[in-house]
Structures are given as C-alpha cells and as structure tokens.
JSON list of C-alpha atoms in Angstrom, two decimals:
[
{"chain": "A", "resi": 188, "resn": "UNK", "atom": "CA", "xyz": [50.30, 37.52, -18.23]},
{"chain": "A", "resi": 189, "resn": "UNK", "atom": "CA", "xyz": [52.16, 35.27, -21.16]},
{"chain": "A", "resi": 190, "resn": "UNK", "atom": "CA", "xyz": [50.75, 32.46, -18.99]},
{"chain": "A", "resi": 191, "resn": "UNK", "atom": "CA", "xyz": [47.67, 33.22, -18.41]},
{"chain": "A", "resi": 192, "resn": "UNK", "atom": "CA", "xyz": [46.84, 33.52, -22.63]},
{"chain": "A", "resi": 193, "resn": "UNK", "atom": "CA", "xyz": [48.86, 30.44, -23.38]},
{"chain": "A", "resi": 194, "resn": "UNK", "atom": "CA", "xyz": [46.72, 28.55, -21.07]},
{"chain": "A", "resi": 195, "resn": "UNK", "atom": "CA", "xyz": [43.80, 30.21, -22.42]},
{"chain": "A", "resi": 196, "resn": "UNK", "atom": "CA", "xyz": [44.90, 29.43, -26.27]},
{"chain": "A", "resi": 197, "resn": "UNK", "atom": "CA", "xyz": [45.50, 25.77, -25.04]},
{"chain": "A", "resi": 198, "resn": "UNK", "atom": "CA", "xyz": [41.85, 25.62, -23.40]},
{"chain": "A", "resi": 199, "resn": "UNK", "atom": "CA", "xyz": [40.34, 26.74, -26.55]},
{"chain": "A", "resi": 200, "resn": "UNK", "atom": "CA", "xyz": [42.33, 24.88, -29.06]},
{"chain": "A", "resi": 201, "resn": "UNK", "atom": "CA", "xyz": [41.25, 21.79, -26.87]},
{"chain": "A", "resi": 202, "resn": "UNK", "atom": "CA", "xyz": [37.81, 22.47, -26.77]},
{"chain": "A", "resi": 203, "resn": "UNK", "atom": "CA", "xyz": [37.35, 23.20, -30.02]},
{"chain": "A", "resi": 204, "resn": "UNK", "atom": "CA", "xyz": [39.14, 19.85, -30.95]},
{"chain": "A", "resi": 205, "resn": "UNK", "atom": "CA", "xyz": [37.70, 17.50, -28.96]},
{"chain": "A", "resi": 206, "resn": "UNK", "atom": "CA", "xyz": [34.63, 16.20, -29.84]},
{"chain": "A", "resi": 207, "resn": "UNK", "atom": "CA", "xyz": [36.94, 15.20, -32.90]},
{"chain": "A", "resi": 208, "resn": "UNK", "atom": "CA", "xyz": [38.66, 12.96, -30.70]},
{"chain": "A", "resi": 209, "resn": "UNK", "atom": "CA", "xyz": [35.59, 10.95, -30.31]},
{"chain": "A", "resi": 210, "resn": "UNK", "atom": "CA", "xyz": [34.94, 7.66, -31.76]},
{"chain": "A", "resi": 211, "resn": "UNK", "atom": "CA", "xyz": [32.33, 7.17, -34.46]},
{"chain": "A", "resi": 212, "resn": "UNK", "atom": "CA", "xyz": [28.64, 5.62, -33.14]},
{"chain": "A", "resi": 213, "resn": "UNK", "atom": "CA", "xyz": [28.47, 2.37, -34.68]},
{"chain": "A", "resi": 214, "resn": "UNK", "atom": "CA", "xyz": [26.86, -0.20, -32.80]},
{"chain": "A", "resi": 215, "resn": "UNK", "atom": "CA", "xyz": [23.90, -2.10, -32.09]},
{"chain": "A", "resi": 216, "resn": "UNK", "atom": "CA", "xyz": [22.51, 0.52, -29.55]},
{"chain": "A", "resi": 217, "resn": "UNK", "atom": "CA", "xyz": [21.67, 2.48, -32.53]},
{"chain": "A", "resi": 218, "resn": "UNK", "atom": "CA", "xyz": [18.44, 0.76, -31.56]},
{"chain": "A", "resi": 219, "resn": "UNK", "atom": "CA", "xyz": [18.01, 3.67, -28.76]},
{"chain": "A", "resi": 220, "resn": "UNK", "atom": "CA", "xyz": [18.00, 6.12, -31.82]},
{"chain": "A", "resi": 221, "resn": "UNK", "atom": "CA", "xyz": [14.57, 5.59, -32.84]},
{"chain": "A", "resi": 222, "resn": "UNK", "atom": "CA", "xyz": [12.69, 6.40, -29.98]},
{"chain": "A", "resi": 223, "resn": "UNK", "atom": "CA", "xyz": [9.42, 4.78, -28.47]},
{"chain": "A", "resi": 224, "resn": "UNK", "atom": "CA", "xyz": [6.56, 7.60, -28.80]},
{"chain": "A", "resi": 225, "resn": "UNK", "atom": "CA", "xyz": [4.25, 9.27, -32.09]},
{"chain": "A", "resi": 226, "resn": "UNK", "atom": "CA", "xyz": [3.66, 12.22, -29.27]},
{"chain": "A", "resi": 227, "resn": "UNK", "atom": "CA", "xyz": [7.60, 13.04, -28.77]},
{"chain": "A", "resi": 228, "resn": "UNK", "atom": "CA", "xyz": [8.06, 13.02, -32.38]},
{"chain": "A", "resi": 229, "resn": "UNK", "atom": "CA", "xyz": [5.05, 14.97, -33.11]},
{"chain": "A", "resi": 230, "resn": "UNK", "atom": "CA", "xyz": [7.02, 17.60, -30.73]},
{"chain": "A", "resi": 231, "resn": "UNK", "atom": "CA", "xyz": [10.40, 16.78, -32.88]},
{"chain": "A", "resi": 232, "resn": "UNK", "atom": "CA", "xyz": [11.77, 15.52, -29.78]},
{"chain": "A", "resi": 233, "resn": "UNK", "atom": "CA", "xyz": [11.06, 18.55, -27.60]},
{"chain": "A", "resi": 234, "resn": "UNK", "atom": "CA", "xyz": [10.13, 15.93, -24.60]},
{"chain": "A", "resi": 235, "resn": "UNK", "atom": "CA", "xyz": [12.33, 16.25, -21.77]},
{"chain": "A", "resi": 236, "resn": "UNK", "atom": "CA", "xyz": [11.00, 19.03, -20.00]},
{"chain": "A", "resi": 237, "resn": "UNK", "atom": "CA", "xyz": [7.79, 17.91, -20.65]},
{"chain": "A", "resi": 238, "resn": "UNK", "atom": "CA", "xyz": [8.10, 13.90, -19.91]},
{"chain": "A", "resi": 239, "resn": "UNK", "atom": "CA", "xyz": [4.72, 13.40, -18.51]},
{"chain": "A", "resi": 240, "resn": "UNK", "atom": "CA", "xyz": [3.77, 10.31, -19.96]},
{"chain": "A", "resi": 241, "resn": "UNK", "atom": "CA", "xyz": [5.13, 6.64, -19.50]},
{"chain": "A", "resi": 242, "resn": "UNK", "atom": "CA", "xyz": [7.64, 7.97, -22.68]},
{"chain": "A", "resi": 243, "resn": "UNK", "atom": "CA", "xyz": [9.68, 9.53, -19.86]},
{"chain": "A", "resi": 244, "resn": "UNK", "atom": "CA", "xyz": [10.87, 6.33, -18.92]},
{"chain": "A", "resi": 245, "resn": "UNK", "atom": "CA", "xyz": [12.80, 6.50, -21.92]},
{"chain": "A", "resi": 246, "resn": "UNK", "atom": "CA", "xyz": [13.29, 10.24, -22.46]},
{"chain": "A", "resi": 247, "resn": "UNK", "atom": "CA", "xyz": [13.60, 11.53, -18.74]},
{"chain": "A", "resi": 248, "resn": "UNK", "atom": "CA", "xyz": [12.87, 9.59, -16.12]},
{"chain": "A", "resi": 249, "resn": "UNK", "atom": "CA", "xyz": [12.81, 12.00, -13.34]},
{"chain": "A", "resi": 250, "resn": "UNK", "atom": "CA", "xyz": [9.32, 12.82, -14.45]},
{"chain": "A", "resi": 251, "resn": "UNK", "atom": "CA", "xyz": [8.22, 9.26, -13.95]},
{"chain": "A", "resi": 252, "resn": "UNK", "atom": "CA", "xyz": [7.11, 10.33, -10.14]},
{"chain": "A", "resi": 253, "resn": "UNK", "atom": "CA", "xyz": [4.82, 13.14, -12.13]},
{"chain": "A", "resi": 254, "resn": "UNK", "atom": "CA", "xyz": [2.61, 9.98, -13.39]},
{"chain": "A", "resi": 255, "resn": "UNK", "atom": "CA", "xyz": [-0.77, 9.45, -11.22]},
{"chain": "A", "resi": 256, "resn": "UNK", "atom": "CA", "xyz": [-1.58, 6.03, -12.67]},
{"chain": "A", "resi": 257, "resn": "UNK", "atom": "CA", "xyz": [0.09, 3.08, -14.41]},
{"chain": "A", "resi": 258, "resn": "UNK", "atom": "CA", "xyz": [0.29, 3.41, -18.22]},
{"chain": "A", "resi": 259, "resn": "UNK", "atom": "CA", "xyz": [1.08, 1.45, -21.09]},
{"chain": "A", "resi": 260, "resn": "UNK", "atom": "CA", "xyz": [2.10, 1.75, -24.77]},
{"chain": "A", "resi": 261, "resn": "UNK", "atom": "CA", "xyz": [2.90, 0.45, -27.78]},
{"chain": "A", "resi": 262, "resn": "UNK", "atom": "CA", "xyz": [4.27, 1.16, -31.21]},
{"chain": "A", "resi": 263, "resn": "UNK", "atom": "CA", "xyz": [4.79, -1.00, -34.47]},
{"chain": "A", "resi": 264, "resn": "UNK", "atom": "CA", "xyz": [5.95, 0.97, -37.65]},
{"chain": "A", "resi": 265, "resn": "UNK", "atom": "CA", "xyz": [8.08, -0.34, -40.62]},
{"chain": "A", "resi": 266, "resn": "UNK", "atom": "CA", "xyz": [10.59, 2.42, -40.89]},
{"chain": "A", "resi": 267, "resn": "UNK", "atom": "CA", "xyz": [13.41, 1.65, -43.12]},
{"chain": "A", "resi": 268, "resn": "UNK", "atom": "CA", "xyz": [10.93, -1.14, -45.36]},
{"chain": "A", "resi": 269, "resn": "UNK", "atom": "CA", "xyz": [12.50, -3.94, -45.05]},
{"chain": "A", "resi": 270, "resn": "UNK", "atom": "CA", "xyz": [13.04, -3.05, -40.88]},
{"chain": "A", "resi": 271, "resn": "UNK", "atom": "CA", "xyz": [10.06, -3.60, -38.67]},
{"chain": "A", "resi": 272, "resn": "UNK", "atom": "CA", "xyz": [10.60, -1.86, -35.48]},
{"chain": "A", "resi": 273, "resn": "UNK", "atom": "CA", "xyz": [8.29, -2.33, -32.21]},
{"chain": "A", "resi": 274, "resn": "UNK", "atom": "CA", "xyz": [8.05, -1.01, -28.65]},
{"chain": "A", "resi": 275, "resn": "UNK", "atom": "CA", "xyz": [6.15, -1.88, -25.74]},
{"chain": "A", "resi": 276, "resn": "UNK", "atom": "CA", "xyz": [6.42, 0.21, -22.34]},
{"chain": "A", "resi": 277, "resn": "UNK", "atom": "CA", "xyz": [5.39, -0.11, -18.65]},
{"chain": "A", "resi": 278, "resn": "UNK", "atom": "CA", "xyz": [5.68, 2.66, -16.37]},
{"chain": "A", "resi": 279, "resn": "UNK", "atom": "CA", "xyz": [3.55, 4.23, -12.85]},
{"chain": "A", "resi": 280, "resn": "UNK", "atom": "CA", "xyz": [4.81, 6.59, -10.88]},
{"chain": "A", "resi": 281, "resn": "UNK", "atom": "CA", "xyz": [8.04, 6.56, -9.95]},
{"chain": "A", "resi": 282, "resn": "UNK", "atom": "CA", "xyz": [9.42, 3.45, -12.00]},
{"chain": "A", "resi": 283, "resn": "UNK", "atom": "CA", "xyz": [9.07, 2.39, -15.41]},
{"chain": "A", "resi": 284, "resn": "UNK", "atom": "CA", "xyz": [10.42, 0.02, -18.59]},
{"chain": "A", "resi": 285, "resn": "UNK", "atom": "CA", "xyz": [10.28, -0.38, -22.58]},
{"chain": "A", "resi": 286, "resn": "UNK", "atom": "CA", "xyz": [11.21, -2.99, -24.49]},
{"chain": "A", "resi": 287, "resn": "UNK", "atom": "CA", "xyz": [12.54, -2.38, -28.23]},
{"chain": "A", "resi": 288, "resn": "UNK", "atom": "CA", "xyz": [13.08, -4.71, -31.35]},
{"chain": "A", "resi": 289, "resn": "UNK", "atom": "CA", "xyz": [14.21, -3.87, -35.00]},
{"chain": "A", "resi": 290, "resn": "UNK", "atom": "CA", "xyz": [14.21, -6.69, -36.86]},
{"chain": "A", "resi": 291, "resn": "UNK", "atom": "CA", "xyz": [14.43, -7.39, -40.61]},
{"chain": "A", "resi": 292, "resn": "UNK", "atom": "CA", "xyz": [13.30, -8.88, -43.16]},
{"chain": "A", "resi": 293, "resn": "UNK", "atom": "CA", "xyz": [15.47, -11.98, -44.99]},
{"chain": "A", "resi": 294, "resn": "UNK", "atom": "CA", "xyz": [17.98, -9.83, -47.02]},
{"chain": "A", "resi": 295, "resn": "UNK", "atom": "CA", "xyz": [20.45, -11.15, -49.90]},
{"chain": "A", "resi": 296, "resn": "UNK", "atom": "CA", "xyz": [23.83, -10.75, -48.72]},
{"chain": "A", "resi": 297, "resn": "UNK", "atom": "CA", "xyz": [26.43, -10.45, -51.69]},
{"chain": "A", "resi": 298, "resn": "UNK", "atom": "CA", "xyz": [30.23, -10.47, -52.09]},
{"chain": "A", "resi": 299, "resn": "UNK", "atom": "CA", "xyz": [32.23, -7.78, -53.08]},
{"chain": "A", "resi": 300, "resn": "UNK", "atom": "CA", "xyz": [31.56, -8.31, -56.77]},
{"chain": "A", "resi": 301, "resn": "UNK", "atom": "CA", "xyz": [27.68, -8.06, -56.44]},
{"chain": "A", "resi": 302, "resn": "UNK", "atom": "CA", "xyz": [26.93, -11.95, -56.56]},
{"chain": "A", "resi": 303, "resn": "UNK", "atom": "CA", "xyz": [24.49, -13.37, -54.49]},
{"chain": "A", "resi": 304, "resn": "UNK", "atom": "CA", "xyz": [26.24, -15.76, -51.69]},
{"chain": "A", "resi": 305, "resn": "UNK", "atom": "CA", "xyz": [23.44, -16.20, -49.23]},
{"chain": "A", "resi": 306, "resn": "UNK", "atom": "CA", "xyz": [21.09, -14.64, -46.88]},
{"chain": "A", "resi": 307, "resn": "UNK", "atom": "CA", "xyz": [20.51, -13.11, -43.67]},
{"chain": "A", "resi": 308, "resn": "UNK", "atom": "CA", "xyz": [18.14, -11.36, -41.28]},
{"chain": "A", "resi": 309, "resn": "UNK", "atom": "CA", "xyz": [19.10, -8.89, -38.45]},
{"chain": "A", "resi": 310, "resn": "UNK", "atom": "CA", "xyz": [17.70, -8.30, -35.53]},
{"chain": "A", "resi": 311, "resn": "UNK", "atom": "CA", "xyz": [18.44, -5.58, -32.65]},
{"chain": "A", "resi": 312, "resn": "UNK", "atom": "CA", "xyz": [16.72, -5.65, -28.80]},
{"chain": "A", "resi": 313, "resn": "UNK", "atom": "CA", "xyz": [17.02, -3.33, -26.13]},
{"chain": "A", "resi": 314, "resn": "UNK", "atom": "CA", "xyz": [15.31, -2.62, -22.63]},
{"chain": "A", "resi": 315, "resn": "UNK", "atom": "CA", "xyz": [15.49, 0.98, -21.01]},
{"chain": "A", "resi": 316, "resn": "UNK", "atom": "CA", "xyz": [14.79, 0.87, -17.22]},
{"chain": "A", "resi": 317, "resn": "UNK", "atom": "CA", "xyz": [14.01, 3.78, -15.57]},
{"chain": "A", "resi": 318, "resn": "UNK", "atom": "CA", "xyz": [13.45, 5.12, -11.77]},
{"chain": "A", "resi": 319, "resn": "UNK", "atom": "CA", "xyz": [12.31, 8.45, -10.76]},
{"chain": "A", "resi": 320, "resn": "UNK", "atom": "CA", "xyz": [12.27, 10.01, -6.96]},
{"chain": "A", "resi": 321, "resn": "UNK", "atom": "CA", "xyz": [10.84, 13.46, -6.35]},
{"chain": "A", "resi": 322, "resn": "UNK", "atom": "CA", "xyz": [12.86, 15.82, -4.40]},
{"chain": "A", "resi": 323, "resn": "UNK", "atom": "CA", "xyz": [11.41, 18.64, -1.95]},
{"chain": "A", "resi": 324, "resn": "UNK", "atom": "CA", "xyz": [10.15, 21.47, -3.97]},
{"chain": "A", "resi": 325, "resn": "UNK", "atom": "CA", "xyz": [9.55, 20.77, -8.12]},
{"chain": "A", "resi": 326, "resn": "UNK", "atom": "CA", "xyz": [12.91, 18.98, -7.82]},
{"chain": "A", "resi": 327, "resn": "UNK", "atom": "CA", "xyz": [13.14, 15.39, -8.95]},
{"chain": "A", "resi": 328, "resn": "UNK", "atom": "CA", "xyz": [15.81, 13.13, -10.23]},
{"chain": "A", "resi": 329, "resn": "UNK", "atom": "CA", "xyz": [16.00, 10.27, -11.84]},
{"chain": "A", "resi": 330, "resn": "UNK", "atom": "CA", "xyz": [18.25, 6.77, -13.21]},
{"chain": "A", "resi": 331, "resn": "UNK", "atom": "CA", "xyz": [18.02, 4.93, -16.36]},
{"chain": "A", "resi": 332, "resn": "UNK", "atom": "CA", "xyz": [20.01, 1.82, -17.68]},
{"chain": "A", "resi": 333, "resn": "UNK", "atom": "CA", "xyz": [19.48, 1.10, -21.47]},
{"chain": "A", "resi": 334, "resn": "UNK", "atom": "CA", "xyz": [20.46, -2.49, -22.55]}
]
C-alpha cells in the first residue's frame, strides 16, 4: 500500500511541476497570437466549437467541410501603433489558407546607454493551412500546418 501512495505523491508532485519545466514562448510565431477574425474576438475567442466560417481554417479546421461555398476575408488593424498587422484568408469546404504579416514601422534602435545608433523595421509572416474531412455521423476531423 506504501507503493501505491508513493507513486501517487510522485504523479502529483510531477504534474503539478511540469508545465514549469516548459520553455518560455519567444519567437517569431508569436505572429499566430493575434488571430485573423473581428467575429472570434467579438466572441473573446469562444470559436472552436462554433468554426463555421473560413476563420476555422485558422481556429479549427475540422469545421472547414461545414462551409457550403468559398469565402474570403480580410483584416488590416494597427494594433500595437507603430505595428500594422494584416490577414487575408481563402477557404471552401473542406480546405482552406490565411496569410499573416506584422510589420513595423522604422523604429530607433539605441544602445544600452539610451543613444541613438541606428534604425530598424521588423517584420513577421506566417501561412496557416488547413484541411477538413467529415466523418460518418457529426464527426469530422481535421489538419493544420502554421508557418
């Protein structure tokens, strides 16, 4: 019985510790962060079981084989000020894509002391592929790759 509650105190004490094992996001697929529809936002991201617009190419895709026509969209919004940050999506049923780009404005770069030593701009891209097969029943499933 020892056993048993040693294994169980070890299970827990892992669990519980894990997801502090994990390393912090920082990379340029932050990009994926600011999603690609006003209507999934407007929900505060309460989209997945919904994803019955061309969004769920980038949200869920197995409800791309839900869609009954081909759709498009498109967003442009300055988020951050000096960021601009557009989208522009493809998707009919069963398959779909979106195309993403953040890209700044010229910003001052400085050194460590706060003097001026140049400029720079940054820009981020990403594509989201999606597929979507419907299963017998309501059952579907469905594949993404985000690059």
């Amino acid at each position: 019985m020892g056993g048993v509650r040693a294994g169980l105190l070890a299970a827990l004490v892992v669990g519980l510790t894990a997801p502090g094992w994990g390393d912090a996001y920082i990379s340029t697929a932050s990009i994926f962060e600011l999603g690609v529809s006003a209507r999934v936002a407007g929900l505060g991201g309460a989209f997945i079981a919904l994803a019955d617009d061309e969004a769920a190419v980038f949200y869920n895709p197995a409800g791309l084989p839900a869609l009954s026509e081909t759709r498009l969209s498109s967003q442009f919004t300055r988020p951050f000020g000096a960021f601009s940050y557009g989208t522009f999506g493809a998707a009919q049923p069963g398959w779909g894509g979106y195309f993403l780009l953040l890209d700044s404005d010229t910003l001052e770069e400085r050194d460590l002391y706060g003097n001026p030593t140049g400029t720079f701009r940054y820009t981020s891209m990403g594509l989201v592929l999606g597929f979507g097969h419907q299963l017998s029943g309501g059952l579907s499933f469905g594949l993404q790759v985000k690059a």
